[in-house]
mmCIF file of the C-alpha atoms, coordinates in Angstrom:
data_MODEL
# 
_entry.id   MODEL 
# 
loop_
_atom_site.group_PDB 
_atom_site.id 
_atom_site.type_symbol 
_atom_site.label_atom_id 
_atom_site.label_alt_id 
_atom_site.label_comp_id 
_atom_site.label_asym_id 
_atom_site.label_entity_id 
_atom_site.label_seq_id 
_atom_site.pdbx_PDB_ins_code 
_atom_site.Cartn_x 
_atom_site.Cartn_y 
_atom_site.Cartn_z 
_atom_site.occupancy 
_atom_site.B_iso_or_equiv 
_atom_site.pdbx_formal_charge 
_atom_site.auth_seq_id 
_atom_site.auth_comp_id 
_atom_site.auth_asym_id 
_atom_site.auth_atom_id 
_atom_site.pdbx_PDB_model_num 
ATOM 1   C CA . MET A 1 1   ? -49.236  -156.033 127.362 1.00 0.00 ? 1   MET A CA 1 
ATOM 2   C CA . THR A 1 2   ? -49.421  -155.309 131.232 1.00 0.00 ? 2   THR A CA 1 
ATOM 3   C CA . GLN A 1 3   ? -48.194  -151.409 130.218 1.00 0.00 ? 3   GLN A CA 1 
ATOM 4   C CA . GLN A 1 4   ? -50.664  -151.830 127.528 1.00 0.00 ? 4   GLN A CA 1 
ATOM 5   C CA . GLY A 1 5   ? -53.534  -152.972 129.402 1.00 0.00 ? 5   GLY A CA 1 
ATOM 6   C CA . ALA A 1 6   ? -52.364  -150.126 132.400 1.00 0.00 ? 6   ALA A CA 1 
ATOM 7   C CA . VAL A 1 7   ? -52.596  -147.828 129.797 1.00 0.00 ? 7   VAL A CA 1 
ATOM 8   C CA . LEU A 1 8   ? -55.899  -148.888 128.473 1.00 0.00 ? 8   LEU A CA 1 
ATOM 9   C CA . GLN A 1 9   ? -56.762  -148.686 132.192 1.00 0.00 ? 9   GLN A CA 1 
ATOM 10  C CA . GLY A 1 10  ? -55.836  -145.013 131.811 1.00 0.00 ? 10  GLY A CA 1 
ATOM 11  C CA . TYR A 1 11  ? -57.581  -144.136 129.024 1.00 0.00 ? 11  TYR A CA 1 
ATOM 12  C CA . ASN A 1 12  ? -60.961  -146.114 130.531 1.00 0.00 ? 12  ASN A CA 1 
ATOM 13  C CA . ASN A 1 13  ? -60.740  -144.161 133.852 1.00 0.00 ? 13  ASN A CA 1 
ATOM 14  C CA . GLU A 1 14  ? -60.167  -140.776 132.261 1.00 0.00 ? 14  GLU A CA 1 
ATOM 15  C CA . LEU A 1 15  ? -63.153  -141.464 129.447 1.00 0.00 ? 15  LEU A CA 1 
ATOM 16  C CA . VAL A 1 16  ? -65.636  -142.599 132.744 1.00 0.00 ? 16  VAL A CA 1 
ATOM 17  C CA . LYS A 1 17  ? -64.752  -139.470 134.617 1.00 0.00 ? 17  LYS A CA 1 
ATOM 18  C CA . CYS A 1 18  ? -65.157  -137.536 131.620 1.00 0.00 ? 18  CYS A CA 1 
ATOM 19  C CA . ILE A 1 19  ? -68.493  -139.185 130.798 1.00 0.00 ? 19  ILE A CA 1 
ATOM 20  C CA . GLU A 1 20  ? -69.413  -139.014 134.519 1.00 0.00 ? 20  GLU A CA 1 
ATOM 21  C CA . ASP A 1 21  ? -68.816  -134.861 134.182 1.00 0.00 ? 21  ASP A CA 1 
ATOM 22  C CA . LEU A 1 22  ? -70.725  -134.204 131.115 1.00 0.00 ? 22  LEU A CA 1 
ATOM 23  C CA . ARG A 1 23  ? -73.576  -135.945 132.757 1.00 0.00 ? 23  ARG A CA 1 
ATOM 24  C CA . MET A 1 24  ? -73.002  -133.789 136.105 1.00 0.00 ? 24  MET A CA 1 
ATOM 25  C CA . GLN A 1 25  ? -72.973  -130.790 133.321 1.00 0.00 ? 25  GLN A CA 1 
ATOM 26  C CA . LYS A 1 26  ? -76.277  -132.502 132.050 1.00 0.00 ? 26  LYS A CA 1 
ATOM 27  C CA . GLU A 1 27  ? -77.820  -132.514 135.782 1.00 0.00 ? 27  GLU A CA 1 
ATOM 28  C CA . GLU A 1 28  ? -76.792  -128.871 136.675 1.00 0.00 ? 28  GLU A CA 1 
ATOM 29  C CA . LEU A 1 29  ? -78.345  -127.428 132.893 1.00 0.00 ? 29  LEU A CA 1 
ATOM 30  C CA . ASN A 1 30  ? -81.227  -129.425 133.448 1.00 0.00 ? 30  ASN A CA 1 
ATOM 31  C CA . LYS A 1 31  ? -81.750  -127.983 136.722 1.00 0.00 ? 31  LYS A CA 1 
ATOM 32  C CA . GLN A 1 32  ? -81.157  -124.473 135.192 1.00 0.00 ? 32  GLN A CA 1 
ATOM 33  C CA . ILE A 1 33  ? -83.559  -125.071 132.372 1.00 0.00 ? 33  ILE A CA 1 
ATOM 34  C CA . GLN A 1 34  ? -86.522  -125.840 135.070 1.00 0.00 ? 34  GLN A CA 1 
ATOM 35  C CA . GLN A 1 35  ? -85.619  -122.797 136.791 1.00 0.00 ? 35  GLN A CA 1 
ATOM 36  C CA . ALA A 1 36  ? -85.583  -120.285 133.780 1.00 0.00 ? 36  ALA A CA 1 
ATOM 37  C CA . GLU A 1 37  ? -88.884  -121.994 132.585 1.00 0.00 ? 37  GLU A CA 1 
ATOM 38  C CA . GLU A 1 38  ? -90.658  -121.831 136.215 1.00 0.00 ? 38  GLU A CA 1 
ATOM 39  C CA . GLU A 1 39  ? -89.586  -118.187 136.060 1.00 0.00 ? 39  GLU A CA 1 
ATOM 40  C CA . LYS A 1 40  ? -90.834  -117.629 132.405 1.00 0.00 ? 40  LYS A CA 1 
ATOM 41  C CA . SER A 1 41  ? -94.500  -119.235 133.754 1.00 0.00 ? 41  SER A CA 1 
ATOM 42  C CA . LYS A 1 42  ? -94.256  -116.886 136.225 1.00 0.00 ? 42  LYS A CA 1 
ATOM 43  C CA . LEU A 1 43  ? -93.632  -113.988 133.965 1.00 0.00 ? 43  LEU A CA 1 
ATOM 44  C CA . GLN A 1 44  ? -96.139  -115.137 131.242 1.00 0.00 ? 44  GLN A CA 1 
ATOM 45  C CA . HIS A 1 45  ? -98.882  -115.221 134.420 1.00 0.00 ? 45  HIS A CA 1 
ATOM 46  C CA . LYS A 1 46  ? -97.875  -111.697 135.793 1.00 0.00 ? 46  LYS A CA 1 
ATOM 47  C CA . ILE A 1 47  ? -98.104  -110.846 131.768 1.00 0.00 ? 47  ILE A CA 1 
ATOM 48  C CA . GLN A 1 48  ? -101.598 -112.061 131.695 1.00 0.00 ? 48  GLN A CA 1 
ATOM 49  C CA . VAL A 1 49  ? -102.765 -110.494 134.637 1.00 0.00 ? 49  VAL A CA 1 
ATOM 50  C CA . LEU A 1 50  ? -101.136 -107.105 133.689 1.00 0.00 ? 50  LEU A CA 1 
ATOM 51  C CA . SER A 1 51  ? -102.986 -107.509 130.472 1.00 0.00 ? 51  SER A CA 1 
ATOM 52  C CA . GLU A 1 52  ? -106.240 -107.808 131.986 1.00 0.00 ? 52  GLU A CA 1 
ATOM 53  C CA . GLN A 1 53  ? -105.905 -105.116 134.614 1.00 0.00 ? 53  GLN A CA 1 
ATOM 54  C CA . LEU A 1 54  ? -104.611 -102.697 131.862 1.00 0.00 ? 54  LEU A CA 1 
ATOM 55  C CA . GLU A 1 55  ? -107.878 -103.795 129.794 1.00 0.00 ? 55  GLU A CA 1 
ATOM 56  C CA . CYS A 1 56  ? -110.000 -102.844 132.629 1.00 0.00 ? 56  CYS A CA 1 
ATOM 57  C CA . VAL A 1 57  ? -107.954 -99.386  132.796 1.00 0.00 ? 57  VAL A CA 1 
ATOM 58  C CA . CYS A 1 58  ? -108.770 -98.893  129.173 1.00 0.00 ? 58  CYS A CA 1 
ATOM 59  C CA . GLU A 1 59  ? -112.236 -99.768  129.370 1.00 0.00 ? 59  GLU A CA 1 
ATOM 60  C CA . ASN A 1 60  ? -112.641 -97.308  132.309 1.00 0.00 ? 60  ASN A CA 1 
ATOM 61  C CA . LEU A 1 61  ? -110.767 -94.827  130.892 1.00 0.00 ? 61  LEU A CA 1 
ATOM 62  C CA . ALA A 1 62  ? -112.583 -94.798  127.693 1.00 0.00 ? 62  ALA A CA 1 
ATOM 63  C CA . GLN A 1 63  ? -115.868 -94.797  129.388 1.00 0.00 ? 63  GLN A CA 1 
ATOM 64  C CA . LYS A 1 64  ? -114.626 -91.551  131.797 1.00 0.00 ? 64  LYS A CA 1 
ATOM 65  C CA . VAL A 1 65  ? -113.384 -89.974  128.337 1.00 0.00 ? 65  VAL A CA 1 
ATOM 66  C CA . ALA A 1 66  ? -117.105 -90.569  126.943 1.00 0.00 ? 66  ALA A CA 1 
ATOM 67  C CA . SER A 1 67  ? -119.085 -89.403  129.952 1.00 0.00 ? 67  SER A CA 1 
ATOM 68  C CA . TRP A 1 68  ? -116.419 -86.250  130.144 1.00 0.00 ? 68  TRP A CA 1 
ATOM 69  C CA . ASN A 1 69  ? -117.220 -85.781  126.208 1.00 0.00 ? 69  ASN A CA 1 
ATOM 70  C CA . GLU A 1 70  ? -121.030 -85.648  127.030 1.00 0.00 ? 70  GLU A CA 1 
ATOM 71  C CA . LEU A 1 71  ? -120.405 -83.212  129.992 1.00 0.00 ? 71  LEU A CA 1 
ATOM 72  C CA . GLU A 1 72  ? -118.730 -80.970  127.692 1.00 0.00 ? 72  GLU A CA 1 
ATOM 73  C CA . LYS A 1 73  ? -120.927 -81.060  125.418 1.00 0.00 ? 73  LYS A CA 1 
ATOM 74  C CA . ILE A 1 74  ? -123.889 -80.305  127.615 1.00 0.00 ? 74  ILE A CA 1 
ATOM 75  C CA . LEU A 1 75  ? -122.199 -78.027  129.309 1.00 0.00 ? 75  LEU A CA 1 
ATOM 76  C CA . ALA A 1 76  ? -121.367 -76.045  125.803 1.00 0.00 ? 76  ALA A CA 1 
ATOM 77  C CA . GLU A 1 77  ? -125.175 -76.283  125.059 1.00 0.00 ? 77  GLU A CA 1 
ATOM 78  C CA . THR A 1 78  ? -126.061 -74.884  128.439 1.00 0.00 ? 78  THR A CA 1 
ATOM 79  C CA . GLU A 1 79  ? -123.782 -71.896  128.412 1.00 0.00 ? 79  GLU A CA 1 
ATOM 80  C CA . ALA A 1 80  ? -125.048 -71.270  124.953 1.00 0.00 ? 80  ALA A CA 1 
ATOM 81  C CA . ALA A 1 81  ? -128.622 -71.583  125.940 1.00 0.00 ? 81  ALA A CA 1 
ATOM 82  C CA . TYR A 1 82  ? -127.562 -69.295  129.088 1.00 0.00 ? 82  TYR A CA 1 
ATOM 83  C CA . MET A 1 83  ? -126.040 -66.652  126.964 1.00 0.00 ? 83  MET A CA 1 
ATOM 84  C CA . LYS A 1 84  ? -129.192 -66.738  124.728 1.00 0.00 ? 84  LYS A CA 1 
ATOM 85  C CA . ILE A 1 85  ? -131.369 -65.838  127.711 1.00 0.00 ? 85  ILE A CA 1 
ATOM 86  C CA . LEU A 1 86  ? -129.105 -63.153  129.206 1.00 0.00 ? 86  LEU A CA 1 
ATOM 87  C CA . ASP A 1 87  ? -129.599 -61.657  125.551 1.00 0.00 ? 87  ASP A CA 1 
ATOM 88  C CA . SER A 1 88  ? -133.221 -61.710  126.056 1.00 0.00 ? 88  SER A CA 1 
ATOM 89  C CA . SER A 1 89  ? -132.938 -60.229  129.274 1.00 0.00 ? 89  SER A CA 1 
ATOM 90  C CA . ARG A 1 90  ? -130.730 -57.494  128.015 1.00 0.00 ? 90  ARG A CA 1 
ATOM 91  C CA . THR A 1 91  ? -133.132 -57.027  125.198 1.00 0.00 ? 91  THR A CA 1 
ATOM 92  C CA . LEU A 1 92  ? -136.515 -56.847  127.283 1.00 0.00 ? 92  LEU A CA 1 
ATOM 93  C CA . LEU A 1 93  ? -134.873 -54.600  129.915 1.00 0.00 ? 93  LEU A CA 1 
ATOM 94  C CA . ASN A 1 94  ? -134.213 -52.022  127.087 1.00 0.00 ? 94  ASN A CA 1 
ATOM 95  C CA . VAL A 1 95  ? -137.441 -52.275  125.458 1.00 0.00 ? 95  VAL A CA 1 
ATOM 96  C CA . LEU A 1 96  ? -138.893 -52.445  129.037 1.00 0.00 ? 96  LEU A CA 1 
ATOM 97  C CA . LYS A 1 97  ? -136.805 -49.325  129.729 1.00 0.00 ? 97  LYS A CA 1 
ATOM 98  C CA . LYS A 1 98  ? -137.905 -47.395  126.623 1.00 0.00 ? 98  LYS A CA 1 
ATOM 99  C CA . GLU A 1 99  ? -141.356 -48.562  127.321 1.00 0.00 ? 99  GLU A CA 1 
ATOM 100 C CA . VAL A 1 100 ? -141.327 -47.157  130.674 1.00 0.00 ? 100 VAL A CA 1 
ATOM 101 C CA . GLY A 1 101 ? -139.560 -43.814  129.178 1.00 0.00 ? 101 GLY A CA 1 
ATOM 102 C CA . SER A 1 102 ? -142.272 -43.279  126.669 1.00 0.00 ? 102 SER A CA 1 
ATOM 103 C CA . LEU A 1 103 ? -145.089 -43.763  128.913 1.00 0.00 ? 103 LEU A CA 1 
ATOM 104 C CA . LYS A 1 104 ? -143.371 -40.942  131.130 1.00 0.00 ? 104 LYS A CA 1 
ATOM 105 C CA . HIS A 1 105 ? -143.703 -38.108  128.291 1.00 0.00 ? 105 HIS A CA 1 
ATOM 106 C CA . THR A 1 106 ? -147.551 -38.793  127.627 1.00 0.00 ? 106 THR A CA 1 
ATOM 107 C CA . PRO A 1 107 ? -149.775 -36.316  129.434 1.00 0.00 ? 107 PRO A CA 1 
ATOM 108 C CA . GLU A 1 108 ? -151.830 -38.716  131.005 1.00 0.00 ? 108 GLU A CA 1 
ATOM 109 C CA . LEU A 1 109 ? -149.113 -39.928  133.182 1.00 0.00 ? 109 LEU A CA 1 
ATOM 110 C CA . LYS A 1 110 ? -147.324 -36.502  134.236 1.00 0.00 ? 110 LYS A CA 1 
ATOM 111 C CA . THR A 1 111 ? -147.372 -35.688  137.774 1.00 0.00 ? 111 THR A CA 1 
ATOM 112 C CA . ASN A 1 112 ? -148.344 -32.180  139.036 1.00 0.00 ? 112 ASN A CA 1 
# 
């Protein structure tokens, strides 16, 4: 019976050692889980901050694009109006030249 007791004691010691090893693995894994959760939390916070920054940049960009489009429209309208003014000025100049030319042909304005 002493030999069986010794064998049983050996099994018991080995079982206790295995249980202790499992507890140590559990503790190590628990630490790793906590570190991973902390890292996850930090990353989620960074994502939130970056998402807010992205939203601000997108809004700013949309406002700038809208302003650019409005300026493009104003510029196109202004250039079109300016071209009409140039065309009218050219027409006026041509009419004026014809009028001055026809005045030179009238007998009263001819110089001796």
